[in-house]
Amino acid sequence: MHSVVSRSLKVFTTTLAAALLALSTPALAAAAPPQTACANRQVPPPPVDTSEKPAPGSQVPAPPAVPAVPAGGPRMAECGLVTPNGALNPPDGNTAASWLVQDLDTGAVIAAKDPHARQRPASLIKTLLALVVVDELKPEQVIVASKEDAEQECTCVGLVAGGQYTVDQLLHGLLMHSGNDAAHAVATALGGDAAAVAKMNATAAKIGALDTRAATPSGLDGPGMSTSAYDLSLIFHYAMKQPEFAKVVATKNFELPPAGGKPAVPVLNDNKLLGVYPGFLGGKTGFTNDARHTYVGAAERKGKRLPVVMVRAEQKPTKVVDQAAKLLDYGFALEDDRAEPVGQITYQAPGATSENGDSSALGDNGTGNSGTSSAAAAAKADPFGVTGWIITLVVFLIIVGGFVVGHARRKAAN
């Protein structure tokens, strides 16, 4: 009798342990932090100068937290090339540390390289500033340029102290020629540099740009400045939904009015693909010593609109705009082949809730691309949860085990 009961208990214990292991393994795997050697997962590369040295008495802010679930899908956590299965590699000669090509209408990520690595945006952060301007300032509002505006560290569009400019005119100078003087003027209208930066960071958080922290309105390097190719793609995707922004970045020539006895100032769009690359829709360029060259530009072909973002790129062996053009060609070729997307641009931030209380749809000015994380989708699909199923199985096996042991004892007694 003893041996029969022992064998029954052994079988029961082994079965219970195997079942618990089978159920708990996925949960443990999901909870375990990703094992990765990705460079710059938390912070950009070290600065090469003193531009990010904090003011006396201040400290460099802690880096933005790295989300447990990568925005855009699991493949967006990969470090190197992220391309569709079976797709050809991107063209040679690309110098960007990170890049991303997406579909501007669907938000599908077509291909990327180290999309969530933390980098510096340089003047691409002006896209985020422009979003705040479009949201808070009326285009016809008049701003009087100050001496401080006119004396900003350039690139500058040529504001004259005492000159009167509309917000629309300053937005053209900001985005077409990357004017730091225009950036300072609109930042002052938003409450000053600190207030403008706070509003920029609030906008980034609202739309789910979790790698991004603006440190200056213009994109000049500052303590804690951070973004990623994914975030800049998300911000540009969001910005191109705003008609005022899309119109300005597609403008090739503009003119600021005469001021202070000086003649009108011609403004030329510094994005060299505009008017050269077929179907080009506009974009933005940037450079600082720490960020190196940054770029975003979009084009339309056969009804598809694709933007490319490049960060920490170099002008050799070929110009950054030529490298960008090749990536756009590559993206259109993948679209022609109907390649499977590798990710998805979404506007979902953790805990973000719309006005009606629905956390699955973040209010985004009518973009219609709310997105939900894979973790949230899984939780919604299985509200009972892994723990609930484990408890249920344990109770079931205990009941079955009781019957097995009881049956064994009765059989042994007979």
GROMACS .gro file of C-alpha atoms in nm:
model
  414
    1MET     CA    1   0.000   0.000   0.000
    2HIS     CA    2   0.276   0.244   0.090
    3SER     CA    3   0.453   0.199  -0.245
    4VAL     CA    4   0.132   0.249  -0.442
    5VAL     CA    5   0.049   0.572  -0.258
    6SER     CA    6   0.407   0.695  -0.296
    7ARG     CA    7   0.400   0.631  -0.670
    8SER     CA    8   0.067   0.812  -0.702
    9LEU     CA    9   0.193   1.112  -0.507
   10LYS     CA   10   0.510   1.120  -0.716
   11VAL     CA   11   0.311   1.118  -1.040
   12PHE     CA   12   0.081   1.389  -0.904
   13THR     CA   13   0.372   1.609  -0.785
   14THR     CA   14   0.557   1.575  -1.116
   15THR     CA   15   0.244   1.661  -1.316
   16LEU     CA   16   0.172   1.963  -1.096
   17ALA     CA   17   0.529   2.094  -1.125
   18ALA     CA   18   0.530   2.053  -1.504
   19ALA     CA   19   0.198   2.234  -1.537
   20LEU     CA   20   0.310   2.523  -1.316
   21LEU     CA   21   0.634   2.554  -1.511
   22ALA     CA   22   0.454   2.554  -1.844
   23LEU     CA   23   0.217   2.829  -1.734
   24SER     CA   24   0.468   3.045  -1.551
   25THR     CA   25   0.745   3.038  -1.813
   26PRO     CA   26   0.571   3.283  -2.053
   27ALA     CA   27   0.495   3.517  -1.765
   28LEU     CA   28   0.854   3.508  -1.643
   29ALA     CA   29   0.985   3.561  -1.994
   30ALA     CA   30   0.756   3.858  -2.042
   31ALA     CA   31   0.855   4.009  -1.709
   32ALA     CA   32   1.228   3.959  -1.756
   33PRO     CA   33   1.410   4.268  -1.880
   34PRO     CA   34   1.537   4.237  -2.237
   35GLN     CA   35   1.896   4.122  -2.255
   36THR     CA   36   2.057   4.360  -2.500
   37ALA     CA   37   2.391   4.515  -2.572
   38CYS     CA   38   2.241   4.807  -2.761
   39ALA     CA   39   2.456   5.117  -2.736
   40ASN     CA   40   2.291   5.441  -2.622
   41ARG     CA   41   1.980   5.268  -2.494
   42GLN     CA   42   1.953   5.522  -2.211
   43VAL     CA   43   2.157   5.827  -2.308
   44PRO     CA   44   2.316   5.972  -2.623
   45PRO     CA   45   2.691   5.939  -2.682
   46PRO     CA   46   2.913   6.161  -2.464
   47PRO     CA   47   2.928   6.526  -2.576
   48VAL     CA   48   3.236   6.647  -2.759
   49ASP     CA   49   3.231   6.998  -2.612
   50THR     CA   50   3.101   7.189  -2.311
   51SER     CA   51   2.761   7.281  -2.460
   52GLU     CA   52   2.580   7.038  -2.230
   53LYS     CA   53   2.751   7.147  -1.912
   54PRO     CA   54   2.477   7.252  -1.667
   55ALA     CA   55   2.465   7.600  -1.521
   56PRO     CA   56   2.629   7.649  -1.178
   57GLY     CA   57   2.410   7.496  -0.910
   58SER     CA   58   2.224   7.278  -1.161
   59GLN     CA   59   2.259   6.912  -1.249
   60VAL     CA   60   2.214   6.715  -1.568
   61PRO     CA   61   1.860   6.571  -1.558
   62ALA     CA   62   1.823   6.195  -1.527
   63PRO     CA   63   1.760   6.033  -1.866
   64PRO     CA   64   1.403   5.946  -1.964
   65ALA     CA   65   1.305   5.600  -1.842
   66VAL     CA   66   1.340   5.321  -2.096
   67PRO     CA   67   0.993   5.165  -2.141
   68ALA     CA   68   0.965   4.795  -2.061
   69VAL     CA   69   0.768   4.750  -2.384
   70PRO     CA   70   0.923   4.935  -2.680
   71ALA     CA   71   0.696   5.184  -2.852
   72GLY     CA   72   0.616   5.072  -3.204
   73GLY     CA   73   0.634   4.697  -3.148
   74PRO     CA   74   0.887   4.437  -3.034
   75ARG     CA   75   1.120   4.473  -3.333
   76MET     CA   76   1.171   4.840  -3.250
   77ALA     CA   77   1.388   4.722  -2.959
   78GLU     CA   78   1.644   4.573  -3.200
   79CYS     CA   79   1.983   4.741  -3.225
   80GLY     CA   80   2.101   4.692  -3.582
   81LEU     CA   81   1.915   4.681  -3.911
   82VAL     CA   82   1.544   4.612  -3.874
   83THR     CA   83   1.417   4.499  -4.214
   84PRO     CA   84   1.134   4.274  -4.336
   85ASN     CA   85   1.213   3.904  -4.351
   86GLY     CA   86   1.373   3.816  -4.682
   87ALA     CA   87   1.420   4.181  -4.783
   88LEU     CA   88   1.738   4.308  -4.942
   89ASN     CA   89   1.969   4.511  -4.722
   90PRO     CA   90   1.952   4.892  -4.745
   91PRO     CA   91   2.187   5.070  -4.986
   92ASP     CA   92   2.553   5.102  -4.892
   93GLY     CA   93   2.709   5.430  -4.787
   94ASN     CA   94   2.459   5.532  -4.521
   95THR     CA   95   2.642   5.692  -4.227
   96ALA     CA   96   2.350   5.745  -3.984
   97ALA     CA   97   2.380   5.578  -3.645
   98SER     CA   98   2.001   5.542  -3.646
   99TRP     CA   99   1.735   5.583  -3.912
  100LEU     CA  100   1.372   5.495  -3.984
  101VAL     CA  101   1.146   5.487  -4.291
  102GLN     CA  102   0.770   5.484  -4.238
  103ASP     CA  103   0.441   5.516  -4.423
  104LEU     CA  104   0.309   5.863  -4.349
  105ASP     CA  105  -0.055   5.760  -4.390
  106THR     CA  106  -0.068   5.428  -4.203
  107GLY     CA  107   0.223   5.477  -3.963
  108ALA     CA  108   0.371   5.141  -4.066
  109VAL     CA  109   0.746   5.123  -4.007
  110ILE     CA  110   0.894   4.991  -4.331
  111ALA     CA  111   1.254   4.953  -4.217
  112ALA     CA  112   1.485   5.099  -3.954
  113LYS     CA  113   1.822   5.088  -3.785
  114ASP     CA  114   1.853   5.103  -3.404
  115PRO     CA  115   1.527   5.303  -3.387
  116HIS     CA  116   1.514   5.360  -3.010
  117ALA     CA  117   1.882   5.444  -2.952
  118ARG     CA  118   1.903   5.775  -2.767
  119GLN     CA  119   2.054   6.045  -2.987
  120ARG     CA  120   2.044   6.425  -3.011
  121PRO     CA  121   1.798   6.593  -3.247
  122ALA     CA  122   1.980   6.920  -3.332
  123SER     CA  123   1.734   7.143  -3.520
  124LEU     CA  124   1.490   6.861  -3.584
  125ILE     CA  125   1.356   6.950  -3.238
  126LYS     CA  126   1.217   7.265  -3.402
  127THR     CA  127   0.946   7.036  -3.539
  128LEU     CA  128   0.831   6.984  -3.181
  129LEU     CA  129   0.851   7.359  -3.113
  130ALA     CA  130   0.644   7.420  -3.427
  131LEU     CA  131   0.373   7.187  -3.294
  132VAL     CA  132   0.345   7.399  -2.980
  133VAL     CA  133   0.337   7.719  -3.187
  134VAL     CA  134   0.063   7.587  -3.416
  135ASP     CA  135  -0.137   7.477  -3.114
  136GLU     CA  136  -0.105   7.794  -2.902
  137LEU     CA  137  -0.035   8.094  -3.127
  138LYS     CA  138  -0.250   8.238  -3.405
  139PRO     CA  139  -0.078   8.272  -3.744
  140GLU     CA  140  -0.165   8.641  -3.773
  141GLN     CA  141  -0.040   8.730  -3.422
  142VAL     CA  142   0.233   8.994  -3.442
  143ILE     CA  143   0.558   8.948  -3.246
  144VAL     CA  144   0.813   9.227  -3.206
  145ALA     CA  145   1.166   9.089  -3.229
  146SER     CA  146   1.394   9.177  -2.940
  147LYS     CA  147   1.765   9.249  -2.936
  148GLU     CA  148   1.813   8.910  -2.771
  149ASP     CA  149   1.623   8.741  -3.056
  150ALA     CA  150   1.844   8.907  -3.315
  151GLU     CA  151   2.165   8.810  -3.133
  152GLN     CA  152   2.103   8.435  -3.098
  153GLU     CA  153   2.376   8.186  -3.183
  154CYS     CA  154   2.315   8.117  -3.550
  155THR     CA  155   2.199   7.961  -3.790
  156CYS     CA  156   1.966   8.265  -3.811
  157VAL     CA  157   1.705   8.381  -4.057
  158GLY     CA  158   1.787   8.750  -4.007
  159LEU     CA  159   1.538   8.903  -3.764
  160VAL     CA  160   1.590   9.272  -3.690
  161ALA     CA  161   1.547   9.403  -3.335
  162GLY     CA  162   1.225   9.603  -3.324
  163GLY     CA  163   1.095   9.439  -3.640
  164GLN     CA  164   0.735   9.322  -3.644
  165TYR     CA  165   0.670   8.969  -3.769
  166THR     CA  166   0.364   8.750  -3.774
  167VAL     CA  167   0.373   8.403  -3.620
  168ASP     CA  168   0.328   8.261  -3.972
  169GLN     CA  169   0.635   8.449  -4.095
  170LEU     CA  170   0.840   8.331  -3.798
  171LEU     CA  171   0.724   7.973  -3.854
  172HIS     CA  172   0.858   7.993  -4.210
  173GLY     CA  173   1.191   8.122  -4.083
  174LEU     CA  174   1.196   7.853  -3.814
  175LEU     CA  175   1.131   7.555  -4.040
  176MET     CA  176   1.261   7.661  -4.381
  177HIS     CA  177   1.595   7.809  -4.274
  178SER     CA  178   1.620   7.670  -3.919
  179GLY     CA  179   1.641   8.019  -3.771
  180ASN     CA  180   1.748   8.015  -3.407
  181ASP     CA  181   1.643   8.380  -3.388
  182ALA     CA  182   1.292   8.279  -3.498
  183ALA     CA  183   1.296   7.997  -3.242
  184HIS     CA  184   1.384   8.240  -2.962
  185ALA     CA  185   1.115   8.488  -3.073
  186VAL     CA  186   0.834   8.231  -3.068
  187ALA     CA  187   0.967   8.077  -2.747
  188THR     CA  188   0.946   8.421  -2.584
  189ALA     CA  189   0.586   8.450  -2.704
  190LEU     CA  190   0.517   8.112  -2.542
  191GLY     CA  191   0.642   8.239  -2.205
  192GLY     CA  192   1.020   8.224  -2.241
  193ASP     CA  193   1.272   7.950  -2.314
  194ALA     CA  194   1.197   7.746  -2.001
  195ALA     CA  195   0.820   7.761  -2.055
  196ALA     CA  196   0.855   7.676  -2.423
  197VAL     CA  197   1.078   7.376  -2.347
  198ALA     CA  198   0.831   7.255  -2.084
  199LYS     CA  199   0.548   7.277  -2.338
  200MET     CA  200   0.758   7.094  -2.597
  201ASN     CA  201   0.827   6.813  -2.352
  202ALA     CA  202   0.460   6.797  -2.252
  203THR     CA  203   0.366   6.760  -2.619
  204ALA     CA  204   0.627   6.486  -2.665
  205ALA     CA  205   0.489   6.299  -2.364
  206LYS     CA  206   0.130   6.341  -2.483
  207ILE     CA  207   0.194   6.178  -2.820
  208GLY     CA  208   0.416   5.904  -2.678
  209ALA     CA  209   0.764   6.025  -2.774
  210LEU     CA  210   0.920   5.863  -2.468
  211ASP     CA  211   1.287   5.891  -2.571
  212THR     CA  212   1.258   6.267  -2.616
  213ARG     CA  213   1.355   6.549  -2.385
  214ALA     CA  214   1.407   6.895  -2.530
  215ALA     CA  215   1.669   7.105  -2.353
  216THR     CA  216   1.649   7.414  -2.576
  217PRO     CA  217   1.378   7.548  -2.810
  218SER     CA  218   1.618   7.568  -3.107
  219GLY     CA  219   1.792   7.232  -3.085
  220LEU     CA  220   2.123   7.374  -2.969
  221ASP     CA  221   2.274   7.115  -2.737
  222GLY     CA  222   2.189   7.142  -2.369
  223PRO     CA  223   2.189   6.926  -2.056
  224GLY     CA  224   1.966   6.623  -2.092
  225MET     CA  225   1.883   6.668  -2.461
  226SER     CA  226   1.760   6.336  -2.599
  227THR     CA  227   1.549   6.177  -2.871
  228SER     CA  228   1.554   5.879  -3.108
  229ALA     CA  229   1.491   5.802  -3.474
  230TYR     CA  230   1.158   5.647  -3.373
  231ASP     CA  231   1.050   5.954  -3.173
  232LEU     CA  232   1.149   6.199  -3.446
  233SER     CA  233   0.952   5.986  -3.693
  234LEU     CA  234   0.651   5.995  -3.462
  235ILE     CA  235   0.680   6.373  -3.412
  236PHE     CA  236   0.711   6.436  -3.787
  237HIS     CA  237   0.420   6.200  -3.859
  238TYR     CA  238   0.211   6.398  -3.611
  239ALA     CA  239   0.331   6.734  -3.746
  240MET     CA  240   0.247   6.651  -4.108
  241LYS     CA  241  -0.115   6.605  -4.001
  242GLN     CA  242  -0.120   6.977  -3.921
  243PRO     CA  243  -0.193   7.171  -4.246
  244GLU     CA  244  -0.001   7.481  -4.136
  245PHE     CA  245   0.314   7.279  -4.070
  246ALA     CA  246   0.286   7.076  -4.392
  247LYS     CA  247   0.242   7.394  -4.596
  248VAL     CA  248   0.552   7.563  -4.449
  249VAL     CA  249   0.795   7.270  -4.494
  250ALA     CA  250   0.682   7.240  -4.859
  251THR     CA  251   0.758   7.607  -4.928
  252LYS     CA  252   1.072   7.664  -5.136
  253ASN     CA  253   1.095   8.047  -5.125
  254PHE     CA  254   0.961   8.301  -4.878
  255GLU     CA  255   1.028   8.659  -4.774
  256LEU     CA  256   1.036   8.831  -4.436
  257PRO     CA  257   0.917   9.195  -4.443
  258PRO     CA  258   1.159   9.490  -4.427
  259ALA     CA  259   1.229   9.610  -4.074
  260GLY     CA  260   1.442   9.869  -3.896
  261GLY     CA  261   1.541  10.036  -4.221
  262LYS     CA  262   1.667   9.706  -4.364
  263PRO     CA  263   1.522   9.548  -4.678
  264ALA     CA  264   1.304   9.240  -4.696
  265VAL     CA  265   1.487   8.917  -4.618
  266PRO     CA  266   1.461   8.629  -4.868
  267VAL     CA  267   1.419   8.290  -4.703
  268LEU     CA  268   1.525   7.979  -4.894
  269ASN     CA  269   1.435   7.629  -4.784
  270ASP     CA  270   1.759   7.456  -4.680
  271ASN     CA  271   1.624   7.107  -4.751
  272LYS     CA  272   1.810   7.030  -5.074
  273LEU     CA  273   1.574   6.752  -5.185
  274LEU     CA  274   1.283   6.997  -5.221
  275GLY     CA  275   1.231   7.051  -5.593
  276VAL     CA  276   1.495   6.788  -5.676
  277TYR     CA  277   1.367   6.454  -5.551
  278PRO     CA  278   1.044   6.360  -5.736
  279GLY     CA  279   0.735   6.408  -5.522
  280PHE     CA  280   0.926   6.560  -5.230
  281LEU     CA  281   0.690   6.696  -4.963
  282GLY     CA  282   0.930   6.876  -4.729
  283GLY     CA  283   1.123   6.811  -4.413
  284LYS     CA  284   1.389   6.953  -4.184
  285THR     CA  285   1.765   6.950  -4.143
  286GLY     CA  286   1.987   6.989  -3.838
  287PHE     CA  287   2.344   6.994  -3.715
  288THR     CA  288   2.538   7.049  -3.394
  289ASN     CA  289   2.883   6.928  -3.294
  290ASP     CA  290   2.734   6.680  -3.048
  291ALA     CA  291   2.435   6.567  -3.256
  292ARG     CA  292   2.620   6.562  -3.589
  293HIS     CA  293   2.389   6.577  -3.891
  294THR     CA  294   2.019   6.502  -3.850
  295TYR     CA  295   1.757   6.487  -4.122
  296VAL     CA  296   1.389   6.427  -4.192
  297GLY     CA  297   1.222   6.442  -4.532
  298ALA     CA  298   0.916   6.292  -4.699
  299ALA     CA  299   0.817   6.215  -5.058
  300GLU     CA  300   0.515   6.079  -5.243
  301ARG     CA  301   0.521   5.813  -5.515
  302LYS     CA  302   0.236   5.604  -5.659
  303GLY     CA  303   0.002   5.727  -5.386
  304LYS     CA  304   0.242   5.633  -5.106
  305ARG     CA  305   0.393   5.900  -4.877
  306LEU     CA  306   0.713   5.795  -4.705
  307PRO     CA  307   0.931   5.999  -4.465
  308VAL     CA  308   1.284   5.909  -4.363
  309VAL     CA  309   1.456   6.018  -4.041
  310MET     CA  310   1.834   6.002  -3.999
  311VAL     CA  311   2.029   6.093  -3.686
  312ARG     CA  312   2.402   6.120  -3.612
  313ALA     CA  313   2.497   6.109  -3.979
  314GLU     CA  314   2.802   6.244  -4.162
  315GLN     CA  315   2.840   6.431  -4.492
  316LYS     CA  316   3.106   6.191  -4.621
  317PRO     CA  317   3.145   5.983  -4.834
  318THR     CA  318   2.823   6.133  -4.976
  319LYS     CA  319   2.598   6.416  -4.863
  320VAL     CA  320   2.334   6.336  -4.605
  321VAL     CA  321   2.053   6.438  -4.843
  322ASP     CA  322   2.182   6.190  -5.101
  323GLN     CA  323   2.191   5.918  -4.836
  324ALA     CA  324   1.833   6.012  -4.744
  325ALA     CA  325   1.725   5.991  -5.109
  326LYS     CA  326   1.862   5.637  -5.133
  327LEU     CA  327   1.674   5.535  -4.819
  328LEU     CA  328   1.354   5.679  -4.966
  329ASP     CA  329   1.415   5.478  -5.285
  330TYR     CA  330   1.470   5.169  -5.069
  331GLY     CA  331   1.147   5.232  -4.880
  332PHE     CA  332   0.944   5.274  -5.199
  333ALA     CA  333   1.096   4.954  -5.337
  334LEU     CA  334   0.988   4.764  -5.024
  335GLU     CA  335   0.640   4.912  -5.059
  336ASP     CA  336   0.626   4.797  -5.422
  337ASP     CA  337   0.719   4.447  -5.302
  338ARG     CA  338   0.445   4.468  -5.036
  339ALA     CA  339   0.697   4.385  -4.766
  340GLU     CA  340   0.564   4.316  -4.419
  341PRO     CA  341   0.602   4.619  -4.184
  342VAL     CA  342   0.851   4.582  -3.901
  343GLY     CA  343   0.671   4.815  -3.659
  344GLN     CA  344   0.401   5.077  -3.618
  345ILE     CA  345   0.415   5.446  -3.531
  346THR     CA  346   0.162   5.498  -3.251
  347TYR     CA  347   0.053   5.792  -3.040
  348GLN     CA  348  -0.001   5.589  -2.725
  349ALA     CA  349   0.173   5.699  -2.409
  350PRO     CA  350   0.159   5.485  -2.090
  351GLY     CA  351  -0.144   5.585  -1.886
  352ALA     CA  352  -0.264   5.832  -2.147
  353THR     CA  353  -0.640   5.870  -2.139
  354SER     CA  354  -0.869   6.057  -2.374
  355GLU     CA  355  -1.145   6.287  -2.254
  356ASN     CA  356  -1.402   6.007  -2.263
  357GLY     CA  357  -1.182   5.796  -2.035
  358ASP     CA  358  -1.077   5.550  -2.306
  359SER     CA  359  -0.708   5.480  -2.255
  360SER     CA  360  -0.684   5.300  -2.590
  361ALA     CA  361  -0.726   5.623  -2.787
  362LEU     CA  362  -0.512   5.923  -2.709
  363GLY     CA  363  -0.651   6.258  -2.820
  364ASP     CA  364  -0.426   6.356  -3.113
  365ASN     CA  365  -0.590   6.642  -3.302
  366GLY     CA  366  -0.764   6.407  -3.541
  367THR     CA  367  -0.468   6.201  -3.649
  368GLY     CA  368  -0.673   5.883  -3.621
  369ASN     CA  369  -0.372   5.679  -3.515
  370SER     CA  370  -0.403   5.607  -3.147
  371GLY     CA  371  -0.231   5.270  -3.119
  372THR     CA  372  -0.204   5.037  -2.824
  373SER     CA  373   0.092   4.854  -2.685
  374SER     CA  374   0.126   4.479  -2.722
  375ALA     CA  375   0.114   4.442  -2.344
  376ALA     CA  376  -0.214   4.631  -2.320
  377ALA     CA  377  -0.361   4.428  -2.606
  378ALA     CA  378  -0.260   4.104  -2.438
  379ALA     CA  379  -0.415   4.213  -2.109
  380LYS     CA  380  -0.737   4.306  -2.285
  381ALA     CA  381  -0.746   3.974  -2.469
  382ASP     CA  382  -0.701   3.774  -2.147
  383PRO     CA  383  -0.853   3.965  -1.852
  384PHE     CA  384  -0.833   3.656  -1.629
  385GLY     CA  385  -0.453   3.670  -1.643
  386VAL     CA  386  -0.177   3.412  -1.607
  387THR     CA  387  -0.202   3.408  -1.226
  388GLY     CA  388  -0.571   3.325  -1.239
  389TRP     CA  389  -0.512   3.032  -1.469
  390ILE     CA  390  -0.229   2.901  -1.250
  391ILE     CA  391  -0.448   2.908  -0.939
  392THR     CA  392  -0.730   2.737  -1.126
  393LEU     CA  393  -0.499   2.462  -1.249
  394VAL     CA  394  -0.350   2.408  -0.902
  395VAL     CA  395  -0.698   2.365  -0.748
  396PHE     CA  396  -0.799   2.129  -1.029
  397LEU     CA  397  -0.488   1.916  -0.990
  398ILE     CA  398  -0.531   1.901  -0.611
  399ILE     CA  399  -0.885   1.769  -0.660
  400VAL     CA  400  -0.766   1.517  -0.919
  401GLY     CA  401  -0.475   1.421  -0.695
  402GLY     CA  402  -0.717   1.358  -0.408
  403PHE     CA  403  -0.919   1.121  -0.622
  404VAL     CA  404  -0.601   0.942  -0.740
  405VAL     CA  405  -0.466   0.894  -0.388
  406GLY     CA  406  -0.804   0.786  -0.253
  407HIS     CA  407  -0.847   0.539  -0.534
  408ALA     CA  408  -0.497   0.399  -0.476
  409ARG     CA  409  -0.566   0.353  -0.104
  410ARG     CA  410  -0.894   0.172  -0.169
  411LYS     CA  411  -0.729  -0.051  -0.425
  412ALA     CA  412  -0.443  -0.132  -0.186
  413ALA     CA  413  -0.690  -0.209   0.095
  414ASN     CA  414  -0.876  -0.454  -0.129
   0.00000   0.00000   0.00000
